[in-house]
Amino acid sequence: MHTRIKLIVVVLATLATSSVYAQDGNSARDKEELQMIALEALIHVPEERALPAVLRLLEKGGSDELMESAMFVLGQMDSPEAAQALVNFARTGSGDAQEEAIQMIGMNGDEAAMAALQDIYASGDEDVREAVLEAYLIADDVDAVFQIAMAATNEEDYENAVEMLAVMDAHDELAKLREAKGSSEALVEAYMISDNHEELEKLARDGIDPEVQAEAIEALGIVDGPNTEAVLLEIYQAANDEDIREAAIEGLFLGDHDEAILQLYRASTSAREKGELLEALVIMDSDFAMQVIDDALAGDQ
């Protein structure tokens, strides 16, 4: 008999009669180690033989690590029965094994199993909800994440869903969220993650919520699109709110736009404002800093 076939026969028998090893004096750790080897071997076994073996193991139970491995094996199978087994464990399991089951549902992509994730999310704790979002990411199910964001009843769930949409580059869905729920710091972070300077510019010009606006202005400097310098200069010069002006300087600082800061310095008639702008140039280690310092010391402002 071929060596691989011999191994498969042995490991299948091991799953069915693992108690024999304990009776022979092997420790529980040795027994589990052999079960882990058996599970790995099942990946190379036809599904019609491998699935019953995994289901028998699930009935007996085992350590979280063993169950996690079992979920991984189920995730490699294509049958509705395997997908349902993943769903069952995703509903009733716990710990890392439960999260693995949820993520394997996303990887498997079975339609019925994916639909079950909605209820699993709704009834799950924070870790389960995070695992469901990751499953949707794996399955590239943007609409499901969008629906979670729309239905979120607390800030944390909303922020997590928005962040996942950013990772998925779901620009249209993020725009819909802004229309439906207004601007927020969560959206600012999402646009920054997705490198969306156009939407950040809209938020940077939106004065409805000054705190969100200030966050967007600074984020605009980090993303640094093709017209960021001009936009930040315009926002700074038009702003009456001190916090917005400080955010614009911070944005220019983060985008390394020292020439724009020098321009503001030259145009300013306020010693206090000039001092803040000079400080920014010094912190940036700008080549303009010493020039400005020398001019100030010489009285040539």
PDB file of C-alpha atoms in Angstrom:
ATOM      1  CA  MET A   1       0.000   0.000   0.000  1.00  0.00           C
ATOM      2  CA  HIS A   2       1.247   3.482  -0.879  1.00  0.00           C
ATOM      3  CA  THR A   3       2.746   5.381   2.073  1.00  0.00           C
ATOM      4  CA  ARG A   4       0.279   8.313   1.822  1.00  0.00           C
ATOM      5  CA  ILE A   5      -2.711   5.947   1.671  1.00  0.00           C
ATOM      6  CA  LYS A   6      -1.389   4.096   4.706  1.00  0.00           C
ATOM      7  CA  LEU A   7      -1.129   7.398   6.581  1.00  0.00           C
ATOM      8  CA  ILE A   8      -4.672   8.407   5.652  1.00  0.00           C
ATOM      9  CA  VAL A   9      -6.067   5.062   6.777  1.00  0.00           C
ATOM     10  CA  VAL A  10      -4.228   5.384  10.069  1.00  0.00           C
ATOM     11  CA  VAL A  11      -5.331   8.926  10.804  1.00  0.00           C
ATOM     12  CA  LEU A  12      -8.952   8.238   9.940  1.00  0.00           C
ATOM     13  CA  ALA A  13      -8.907   5.330  12.314  1.00  0.00           C
ATOM     14  CA  THR A  14      -7.290   7.599  14.895  1.00  0.00           C
ATOM     15  CA  LEU A  15     -10.171  10.032  14.787  1.00  0.00           C
ATOM     16  CA  ALA A  16     -12.698   7.246  15.234  1.00  0.00           C
ATOM     17  CA  THR A  17     -10.873   5.392  18.012  1.00  0.00           C
ATOM     18  CA  SER A  18      -8.726   8.046  19.704  1.00  0.00           C
ATOM     19  CA  SER A  19      -9.600   6.714  23.170  1.00  0.00           C
ATOM     20  CA  VAL A  20      -7.438   3.668  22.462  1.00  0.00           C
ATOM     21  CA  TYR A  21      -4.334   5.798  22.654  1.00  0.00           C
ATOM     22  CA  ALA A  22      -5.261   7.048  26.087  1.00  0.00           C
ATOM     23  CA  GLN A  23      -5.822   3.489  27.246  1.00  0.00           C
ATOM     24  CA  ASP A  24      -2.386   2.547  25.917  1.00  0.00           C
ATOM     25  CA  GLY A  25      -0.875   5.085  28.263  1.00  0.00           C
ATOM     26  CA  ASN A  26      -0.385   8.037  25.921  1.00  0.00           C
ATOM     27  CA  SER A  27      -0.967  11.436  27.524  1.00  0.00           C
ATOM     28  CA  ALA A  28      -3.832  13.715  26.559  1.00  0.00           C
ATOM     29  CA  ARG A  29      -1.282  15.970  24.924  1.00  0.00           C
ATOM     30  CA  ASP A  30       0.012  13.164  22.744  1.00  0.00           C
ATOM     31  CA  LYS A  31      -3.532  12.221  21.835  1.00  0.00           C
ATOM     32  CA  GLU A  32      -4.322  15.767  20.738  1.00  0.00           C
ATOM     33  CA  GLU A  33      -1.084  16.038  18.803  1.00  0.00           C
ATOM     34  CA  LEU A  34      -2.033  12.952  16.849  1.00  0.00           C
ATOM     35  CA  GLN A  35      -5.523  14.360  16.277  1.00  0.00           C
ATOM     36  CA  MET A  36      -3.972  17.538  14.880  1.00  0.00           C
ATOM     37  CA  ILE A  37      -1.864  15.496  12.480  1.00  0.00           C
ATOM     38  CA  ALA A  38      -4.973  13.592  11.476  1.00  0.00           C
ATOM     39  CA  LEU A  39      -6.860  16.788  10.751  1.00  0.00           C
ATOM     40  CA  GLU A  40      -4.067  18.075   8.544  1.00  0.00           C
ATOM     41  CA  ALA A  41      -4.073  14.804   6.656  1.00  0.00           C
ATOM     42  CA  LEU A  42      -7.810  15.073   6.028  1.00  0.00           C
ATOM     43  CA  ILE A  43      -7.190  18.007   3.691  1.00  0.00           C
ATOM     44  CA  HIS A  44      -5.828  15.437   1.202  1.00  0.00           C
ATOM     45  CA  VAL A  45      -8.774  13.047   1.630  1.00  0.00           C
ATOM     46  CA  PRO A  46     -11.902  13.125  -0.596  1.00  0.00           C
ATOM     47  CA  GLU A  47     -14.588  15.173   1.092  1.00  0.00           C
ATOM     48  CA  GLU A  48     -17.122  12.373   1.266  1.00  0.00           C
ATOM     49  CA  ARG A  49     -14.736  10.544   3.609  1.00  0.00           C
ATOM     50  CA  ALA A  50     -13.174  13.536   5.366  1.00  0.00           C
ATOM     51  CA  LEU A  51     -16.386  15.348   6.353  1.00  0.00           C
ATOM     52  CA  PRO A  52     -17.860  12.519   8.478  1.00  0.00           C
ATOM     53  CA  ALA A  53     -14.553  12.217  10.314  1.00  0.00           C
ATOM     54  CA  VAL A  54     -14.505  15.924  11.150  1.00  0.00           C
ATOM     55  CA  LEU A  55     -18.151  15.842  12.240  1.00  0.00           C
ATOM     56  CA  ARG A  56     -17.420  12.937  14.589  1.00  0.00           C
ATOM     57  CA  LEU A  57     -14.587  14.931  16.090  1.00  0.00           C
ATOM     58  CA  LEU A  58     -16.865  17.935  16.612  1.00  0.00           C
ATOM     59  CA  GLU A  59     -19.367  15.759  18.447  1.00  0.00           C
ATOM     60  CA  LYS A  60     -16.662  14.619  20.861  1.00  0.00           C
ATOM     61  CA  GLY A  61     -15.238  18.097  21.279  1.00  0.00           C
ATOM     62  CA  GLY A  62     -11.708  19.040  22.199  1.00  0.00           C
ATOM     63  CA  SER A  63      -9.422  21.927  22.944  1.00  0.00           C
ATOM     64  CA  ASP A  64      -9.925  25.321  21.344  1.00  0.00           C
ATOM     65  CA  GLU A  65      -6.833  24.756  19.218  1.00  0.00           C
ATOM     66  CA  LEU A  66      -8.150  21.423  17.963  1.00  0.00           C
ATOM     67  CA  MET A  67     -11.561  22.906  17.161  1.00  0.00           C
ATOM     68  CA  GLU A  68      -9.906  25.833  15.404  1.00  0.00           C
ATOM     69  CA  SER A  69      -8.030  23.393  13.179  1.00  0.00           C
ATOM     70  CA  ALA A  70     -11.253  21.540  12.498  1.00  0.00           C
ATOM     71  CA  MET A  71     -12.867  24.792  11.352  1.00  0.00           C
ATOM     72  CA  PHE A  72      -9.994  25.380   8.975  1.00  0.00           C
ATOM     73  CA  VAL A  73     -10.437  21.920   7.466  1.00  0.00           C
ATOM     74  CA  LEU A  74     -14.183  22.476   7.053  1.00  0.00           C
ATOM     75  CA  GLY A  75     -13.413  25.748   5.326  1.00  0.00           C
ATOM     76  CA  GLN A  76     -11.556  23.885   2.585  1.00  0.00           C
ATOM     77  CA  MET A  77     -14.652  21.842   1.720  1.00  0.00           C
ATOM     78  CA  ASP A  78     -17.274  22.803  -0.857  1.00  0.00           C
ATOM     79  CA  SER A  79     -20.405  20.966   0.269  1.00  0.00           C
ATOM     80  CA  PRO A  80     -23.463  22.601   1.884  1.00  0.00           C
ATOM     81  CA  GLU A  81     -23.028  20.162   4.794  1.00  0.00           C
ATOM     82  CA  ALA A  82     -19.551  21.508   5.539  1.00  0.00           C
ATOM     83  CA  ALA A  83     -20.811  25.074   5.273  1.00  0.00           C
ATOM     84  CA  GLN A  84     -23.665  24.287   7.672  1.00  0.00           C
ATOM     85  CA  ALA A  85     -21.223  22.746  10.131  1.00  0.00           C
ATOM     86  CA  LEU A  86     -19.279  26.010  10.077  1.00  0.00           C
ATOM     87  CA  VAL A  87     -22.468  27.968  10.693  1.00  0.00           C
ATOM     88  CA  ASN A  88     -23.447  25.722  13.591  1.00  0.00           C
ATOM     89  CA  PHE A  89     -20.100  26.209  15.269  1.00  0.00           C
ATOM     90  CA  ALA A  90     -20.118  29.941  14.510  1.00  0.00           C
ATOM     91  CA  ARG A  91     -23.407  30.111  16.434  1.00  0.00           C
ATOM     92  CA  THR A  92     -22.567  27.882  19.377  1.00  0.00           C
ATOM     93  CA  GLY A  93     -18.782  27.816  19.625  1.00  0.00           C
ATOM     94  CA  SER A  94     -16.493  30.121  21.541  1.00  0.00           C
ATOM     95  CA  GLY A  95     -13.042  31.660  21.511  1.00  0.00           C
ATOM     96  CA  ASP A  96     -10.619  31.510  18.619  1.00  0.00           C
ATOM     97  CA  ALA A  97     -12.356  28.457  17.151  1.00  0.00           C
ATOM     98  CA  GLN A  98     -15.629  30.337  16.819  1.00  0.00           C
ATOM     99  CA  GLU A  99     -13.863  33.266  15.148  1.00  0.00           C
ATOM    100  CA  GLU A 100     -12.085  30.828  12.809  1.00  0.00           C
ATOM    101  CA  ALA A 101     -15.433  29.309  11.856  1.00  0.00           C
ATOM    102  CA  ILE A 102     -16.810  32.750  11.041  1.00  0.00           C
ATOM    103  CA  GLN A 103     -13.813  33.668   8.914  1.00  0.00           C
ATOM    104  CA  MET A 104     -13.937  30.327   7.115  1.00  0.00           C
ATOM    105  CA  ILE A 105     -17.540  31.123   6.181  1.00  0.00           C
ATOM    106  CA  GLY A 106     -16.240  34.231   4.463  1.00  0.00           C
ATOM    107  CA  MET A 107     -13.527  32.261   2.716  1.00  0.00           C
ATOM    108  CA  ASN A 108     -15.873  29.452   1.703  1.00  0.00           C
ATOM    109  CA  GLY A 109     -18.433  31.908   0.313  1.00  0.00           C
ATOM    110  CA  ASP A 110     -21.421  29.557   0.585  1.00  0.00           C
ATOM    111  CA  GLU A 111     -24.502  31.728  -0.013  1.00  0.00           C
ATOM    112  CA  ALA A 112     -26.634  30.295   2.777  1.00  0.00           C
ATOM    113  CA  ALA A 113     -23.749  30.423   5.250  1.00  0.00           C
ATOM    114  CA  MET A 114     -22.989  34.040   4.334  1.00  0.00           C
ATOM    115  CA  ALA A 115     -26.635  34.947   4.934  1.00  0.00           C
ATOM    116  CA  ALA A 116     -26.400  33.434   8.425  1.00  0.00           C
ATOM    117  CA  LEU A 117     -23.657  35.895   9.352  1.00  0.00           C
ATOM    118  CA  GLN A 118     -26.252  38.651   9.812  1.00  0.00           C
ATOM    119  CA  ASP A 119     -27.848  36.915  12.799  1.00  0.00           C
ATOM    120  CA  ILE A 120     -24.475  35.816  14.144  1.00  0.00           C
ATOM    121  CA  TYR A 121     -23.323  39.443  14.097  1.00  0.00           C
ATOM    122  CA  ALA A 122     -26.485  40.683  15.769  1.00  0.00           C
ATOM    123  CA  SER A 123     -26.289  38.187  18.647  1.00  0.00           C
ATOM    124  CA  GLY A 124     -22.506  38.110  19.044  1.00  0.00           C
ATOM    125  CA  ASP A 125     -20.132  39.894  21.379  1.00  0.00           C
ATOM    126  CA  GLU A 126     -17.474  42.389  20.284  1.00  0.00           C
ATOM    127  CA  ASP A 127     -15.035  39.690  19.128  1.00  0.00           C
ATOM    128  CA  VAL A 128     -17.723  37.894  17.140  1.00  0.00           C
ATOM    129  CA  ARG A 129     -18.847  41.108  15.460  1.00  0.00           C
ATOM    130  CA  GLU A 130     -15.263  41.896  14.517  1.00  0.00           C
ATOM    131  CA  ALA A 131     -14.846  38.384  13.089  1.00  0.00           C
ATOM    132  CA  VAL A 132     -18.006  38.801  11.004  1.00  0.00           C
ATOM    133  CA  LEU A 133     -16.678  42.059   9.559  1.00  0.00           C
ATOM    134  CA  GLU A 134     -13.450  40.274   8.660  1.00  0.00           C
ATOM    135  CA  ALA A 135     -15.465  37.491   7.011  1.00  0.00           C
ATOM    136  CA  TYR A 136     -17.253  40.078   4.902  1.00  0.00           C
ATOM    137  CA  LEU A 137     -13.870  41.547   4.004  1.00  0.00           C
ATOM    138  CA  ILE A 138     -12.619  38.128   2.917  1.00  0.00           C
ATOM    139  CA  ALA A 139     -15.764  37.618   0.843  1.00  0.00           C
ATOM    140  CA  ASP A 140     -15.600  41.208  -0.486  1.00  0.00           C
ATOM    141  CA  ASP A 141     -19.213  41.738   0.580  1.00  0.00           C
ATOM    142  CA  VAL A 142     -19.288  45.532   0.678  1.00  0.00           C
ATOM    143  CA  ASP A 143     -23.060  45.803   0.889  1.00  0.00           C
ATOM    144  CA  ALA A 144     -23.233  43.659   4.033  1.00  0.00           C
ATOM    145  CA  VAL A 145     -20.738  45.920   5.817  1.00  0.00           C
ATOM    146  CA  PHE A 146     -22.600  48.998   4.597  1.00  0.00           C
ATOM    147  CA  GLN A 147     -25.860  47.630   6.024  1.00  0.00           C
ATOM    148  CA  ILE A 148     -24.130  47.053   9.376  1.00  0.00           C
ATOM    149  CA  ALA A 149     -22.924  50.658   9.401  1.00  0.00           C
ATOM    150  CA  MET A 150     -26.384  51.946   8.528  1.00  0.00           C
ATOM    151  CA  ALA A 151     -28.039  49.859  11.245  1.00  0.00           C
ATOM    152  CA  ALA A 152     -25.416  50.497  13.945  1.00  0.00           C
ATOM    153  CA  THR A 153     -26.935  51.569  17.250  1.00  0.00           C
ATOM    154  CA  ASN A 154     -23.694  52.472  18.995  1.00  0.00           C
ATOM    155  CA  GLU A 155     -20.635  54.472  18.043  1.00  0.00           C
ATOM    156  CA  GLU A 156     -18.162  51.592  18.291  1.00  0.00           C
ATOM    157  CA  ASP A 157     -20.042  49.328  15.863  1.00  0.00           C
ATOM    158  CA  TYR A 158     -20.471  52.231  13.460  1.00  0.00           C
ATOM    159  CA  GLU A 159     -16.778  53.139  13.585  1.00  0.00           C
ATOM    160  CA  ASN A 160     -15.666  49.541  13.056  1.00  0.00           C
ATOM    161  CA  ALA A 161     -17.954  49.113  10.052  1.00  0.00           C
ATOM    162  CA  VAL A 162     -16.849  52.435   8.550  1.00  0.00           C
ATOM    163  CA  GLU A 163     -13.207  51.487   9.006  1.00  0.00           C
ATOM    164  CA  MET A 164     -13.833  48.178   7.243  1.00  0.00           C
ATOM    165  CA  LEU A 165     -15.502  49.998   4.350  1.00  0.00           C
ATOM    166  CA  ALA A 166     -12.381  52.134   4.081  1.00  0.00           C
ATOM    167  CA  VAL A 167     -10.171  49.047   3.943  1.00  0.00           C
ATOM    168  CA  MET A 168     -12.458  47.719   1.201  1.00  0.00           C
ATOM    169  CA  ASP A 169     -12.117  51.006  -0.755  1.00  0.00           C
ATOM    170  CA  ALA A 170     -15.889  51.359  -0.701  1.00  0.00           C
ATOM    171  CA  HIS A 171     -15.942  55.043  -1.680  1.00  0.00           C
ATOM    172  CA  ASP A 172     -19.565  55.092  -2.859  1.00  0.00           C
ATOM    173  CA  GLU A 173     -20.819  53.505   0.348  1.00  0.00           C
ATOM    174  CA  LEU A 174     -18.832  55.943   2.493  1.00  0.00           C
ATOM    175  CA  ALA A 175     -20.360  58.830   0.544  1.00  0.00           C
ATOM    176  CA  LYS A 176     -23.836  57.370   1.153  1.00  0.00           C
ATOM    177  CA  LEU A 177     -23.096  57.146   4.875  1.00  0.00           C
ATOM    178  CA  ARG A 178     -22.140  60.791   4.961  1.00  0.00           C
ATOM    179  CA  GLU A 179     -25.379  61.724   3.257  1.00  0.00           C
ATOM    180  CA  ALA A 180     -27.409  59.539   5.602  1.00  0.00           C
ATOM    181  CA  LYS A 181     -25.646  60.119   8.914  1.00  0.00           C
ATOM    182  CA  GLY A 182     -23.624  63.281   8.425  1.00  0.00           C
ATOM    183  CA  SER A 183     -19.912  63.899   8.852  1.00  0.00           C
ATOM    184  CA  SER A 184     -17.991  62.257  11.663  1.00  0.00           C
ATOM    185  CA  GLU A 185     -14.481  61.571  12.862  1.00  0.00           C
ATOM    186  CA  ALA A 186     -15.007  57.953  11.818  1.00  0.00           C
ATOM    187  CA  LEU A 187     -15.506  59.103   8.235  1.00  0.00           C
ATOM    188  CA  VAL A 188     -12.411  61.299   8.428  1.00  0.00           C
ATOM    189  CA  GLU A 189     -10.349  58.292   9.461  1.00  0.00           C
ATOM    190  CA  ALA A 190     -11.953  56.174   6.753  1.00  0.00           C
ATOM    191  CA  TYR A 191     -11.130  58.691   4.043  1.00  0.00           C
ATOM    192  CA  MET A 192      -7.588  58.900   5.365  1.00  0.00           C
ATOM    193  CA  ILE A 193      -7.214  55.094   5.300  1.00  0.00           C
ATOM    194  CA  SER A 194      -8.577  54.945   1.746  1.00  0.00           C
ATOM    195  CA  ASP A 195      -6.434  57.907   0.645  1.00  0.00           C
ATOM    196  CA  ASN A 196      -9.522  59.803  -0.512  1.00  0.00           C
ATOM    197  CA  HIS A 197      -8.367  63.418  -0.569  1.00  0.00           C
ATOM    198  CA  GLU A 198     -11.435  64.587  -2.522  1.00  0.00           C
ATOM    199  CA  GLU A 199     -13.862  63.582   0.230  1.00  0.00           C
ATOM    200  CA  LEU A 200     -11.485  64.877   2.897  1.00  0.00           C
ATOM    201  CA  GLU A 201     -11.480  68.244   1.153  1.00  0.00           C
ATOM    202  CA  LYS A 202     -15.284  68.319   1.332  1.00  0.00           C
ATOM    203  CA  LEU A 203     -15.178  67.645   5.068  1.00  0.00           C
ATOM    204  CA  ALA A 204     -12.354  70.160   5.514  1.00  0.00           C
ATOM    205  CA  ARG A 205     -14.593  72.844   4.001  1.00  0.00           C
ATOM    206  CA  ASP A 206     -17.697  71.726   5.922  1.00  0.00           C
ATOM    207  CA  GLY A 207     -18.086  73.942   8.965  1.00  0.00           C
ATOM    208  CA  ILE A 208     -21.169  72.250  10.421  1.00  0.00           C
ATOM    209  CA  ASP A 209     -19.079  70.414  13.027  1.00  0.00           C
ATOM    210  CA  PRO A 210     -15.849  72.350  13.796  1.00  0.00           C
ATOM    211  CA  GLU A 211     -14.218  69.385  15.541  1.00  0.00           C
ATOM    212  CA  VAL A 212     -14.768  67.089  12.557  1.00  0.00           C
ATOM    213  CA  GLN A 213     -13.692  69.880  10.228  1.00  0.00           C
ATOM    214  CA  ALA A 214     -10.416  70.341  12.118  1.00  0.00           C
ATOM    215  CA  GLU A 215      -9.748  66.586  12.026  1.00  0.00           C
ATOM    216  CA  ALA A 216     -10.409  66.567   8.265  1.00  0.00           C
ATOM    217  CA  ILE A 217      -8.056  69.493   7.688  1.00  0.00           C
ATOM    218  CA  GLU A 218      -5.200  67.735   9.466  1.00  0.00           C
ATOM    219  CA  ALA A 219      -5.987  64.461   7.690  1.00  0.00           C
ATOM    220  CA  LEU A 220      -5.896  66.312   4.377  1.00  0.00           C
ATOM    221  CA  GLY A 221      -2.295  67.210   5.100  1.00  0.00           C
ATOM    222  CA  ILE A 222      -1.441  63.570   5.778  1.00  0.00           C
ATOM    223  CA  VAL A 223      -3.097  62.332   2.556  1.00  0.00           C
ATOM    224  CA  ASP A 224      -1.647  65.300   0.659  1.00  0.00           C
ATOM    225  CA  GLY A 225      -3.453  65.330  -2.662  1.00  0.00           C
ATOM    226  CA  PRO A 226      -2.448  67.337  -5.738  1.00  0.00           C
ATOM    227  CA  ASN A 227      -4.107  70.577  -4.553  1.00  0.00           C
ATOM    228  CA  THR A 228      -3.760  70.153  -0.803  1.00  0.00           C
ATOM    229  CA  GLU A 229      -1.436  73.099  -0.299  1.00  0.00           C
ATOM    230  CA  ALA A 230      -3.754  75.530  -2.075  1.00  0.00           C
ATOM    231  CA  VAL A 231      -6.804  74.211  -0.213  1.00  0.00           C
ATOM    232  CA  LEU A 232      -5.158  74.513   3.195  1.00  0.00           C
ATOM    233  CA  LEU A 233      -3.936  78.021   2.433  1.00  0.00           C
ATOM    234  CA  GLU A 234      -7.444  79.025   1.401  1.00  0.00           C
ATOM    235  CA  ILE A 235      -8.993  77.473   4.526  1.00  0.00           C
ATOM    236  CA  TYR A 236      -6.451  79.198   6.776  1.00  0.00           C
ATOM    237  CA  GLN A 237      -6.922  82.608   5.209  1.00  0.00           C
ATOM    238  CA  ALA A 238     -10.721  82.395   5.265  1.00  0.00           C
ATOM    239  CA  ALA A 239     -11.093  81.001   8.787  1.00  0.00           C
ATOM    240  CA  ASN A 240     -12.121  83.084  11.777  1.00  0.00           C
ATOM    241  CA  ASP A 241     -11.982  80.148  14.181  1.00  0.00           C
ATOM    242  CA  GLU A 242      -8.585  79.808  15.843  1.00  0.00           C
ATOM    243  CA  ASP A 243      -8.846  76.012  16.031  1.00  0.00           C
ATOM    244  CA  ILE A 244      -9.471  75.794  12.283  1.00  0.00           C
ATOM    245  CA  ARG A 245      -6.473  78.025  11.580  1.00  0.00           C
ATOM    246  CA  GLU A 246      -4.284  75.874  13.830  1.00  0.00           C
ATOM    247  CA  ALA A 247      -5.539  72.754  12.064  1.00  0.00           C
ATOM    248  CA  ALA A 248      -4.621  74.276   8.697  1.00  0.00           C
ATOM    249  CA  ILE A 249      -1.091  74.993   9.910  1.00  0.00           C
ATOM    250  CA  GLU A 250      -0.898  71.441  11.234  1.00  0.00           C
ATOM    251  CA  GLY A 251      -2.069  70.134   7.862  1.00  0.00           C
ATOM    252  CA  LEU A 252       0.611  72.147   6.057  1.00  0.00           C
ATOM    253  CA  PHE A 253       3.154  70.894   8.578  1.00  0.00           C
ATOM    254  CA  LEU A 254       2.132  67.263   8.097  1.00  0.00           C
ATOM    255  CA  GLY A 255       2.260  67.682   4.320  1.00  0.00           C
ATOM    256  CA  ASP A 256       5.704  69.308   4.564  1.00  0.00           C
ATOM    257  CA  HIS A 257       4.494  72.456   2.822  1.00  0.00           C
ATOM    258  CA  ASP A 258       7.046  74.815   4.315  1.00  0.00           C
ATOM    259  CA  GLU A 259       6.872  77.269   1.429  1.00  0.00           C
ATOM    260  CA  ALA A 260       3.161  77.798   2.096  1.00  0.00           C
ATOM    261  CA  ILE A 261       3.887  78.436   5.767  1.00  0.00           C
ATOM    262  CA  LEU A 262       6.551  80.943   4.752  1.00  0.00           C
ATOM    263  CA  GLN A 263       3.973  82.630   2.526  1.00  0.00           C
ATOM    264  CA  LEU A 264       1.592  82.949   5.476  1.00  0.00           C
ATOM    265  CA  TYR A 265       4.423  84.285   7.629  1.00  0.00           C
ATOM    266  CA  ARG A 266       5.273  86.988   5.096  1.00  0.00           C
ATOM    267  CA  ALA A 267       1.624  88.015   4.772  1.00  0.00           C
ATOM    268  CA  SER A 268       0.894  88.164   8.494  1.00  0.00           C
ATOM    269  CA  THR A 269       0.886  91.437  10.432  1.00  0.00           C
ATOM    270  CA  SER A 270       0.457  89.753  13.835  1.00  0.00           C
ATOM    271  CA  ALA A 271       3.557  89.105  15.922  1.00  0.00           C
ATOM    272  CA  ARG A 272       1.768  86.225  17.681  1.00  0.00           C
ATOM    273  CA  GLU A 273       0.763  84.644  14.409  1.00  0.00           C
ATOM    274  CA  LYS A 274       4.250  85.103  12.984  1.00  0.00           C
ATOM    275  CA  GLY A 275       5.664  83.404  16.057  1.00  0.00           C
ATOM    276  CA  GLU A 276       3.431  80.354  15.575  1.00  0.00           C
ATOM    277  CA  LEU A 277       4.338  80.106  11.907  1.00  0.00           C
ATOM    278  CA  LEU A 278       8.047  80.492  12.629  1.00  0.00           C
ATOM    279  CA  GLU A 279       7.809  77.752  15.259  1.00  0.00           C
ATOM    280  CA  ALA A 280       6.265  75.452  12.645  1.00  0.00           C
ATOM    281  CA  LEU A 281       9.145  76.151  10.240  1.00  0.00           C
ATOM    282  CA  VAL A 282      11.704  75.407  12.950  1.00  0.00           C
ATOM    283  CA  ILE A 283      10.027  72.129  13.950  1.00  0.00           C
ATOM    284  CA  MET A 284       9.893  71.147  10.278  1.00  0.00           C
ATOM    285  CA  ASP A 285      13.632  71.822  10.041  1.00  0.00           C
ATOM    286  CA  SER A 286      12.819  73.963   7.024  1.00  0.00           C
ATOM    287  CA  ASP A 287      15.558  75.680   5.058  1.00  0.00           C
ATOM    288  CA  PHE A 288      13.438  78.822   5.376  1.00  0.00           C
ATOM    289  CA  ALA A 289      13.645  78.832   9.192  1.00  0.00           C
ATOM    290  CA  MET A 290      17.077  80.453   9.549  1.00  0.00           C
ATOM    291  CA  GLN A 291      16.255  82.966   6.826  1.00  0.00           C
ATOM    292  CA  VAL A 292      13.155  84.039   8.738  1.00  0.00           C
ATOM    293  CA  ILE A 293      15.030  84.090  12.049  1.00  0.00           C
ATOM    294  CA  ASP A 294      17.806  86.239  10.598  1.00  0.00           C
ATOM    295  CA  ASP A 295      15.266  88.674   9.119  1.00  0.00           C
ATOM    296  CA  ALA A 296      13.379  88.864  12.415  1.00  0.00           C
ATOM    297  CA  LEU A 297      16.558  89.533  14.396  1.00  0.00           C
ATOM    298  CA  ALA A 298      17.552  92.209  11.919  1.00  0.00           C
ATOM    299  CA  GLY A 299      14.126  93.811  12.260  1.00  0.00           C
ATOM    300  CA  ASP A 300      13.229  92.965   8.643  1.00  0.00           C
ATOM    301  CA  GLN A 301       9.952  91.154   9.034  1.00  0.00           C
TER     302      GLN A 301
END
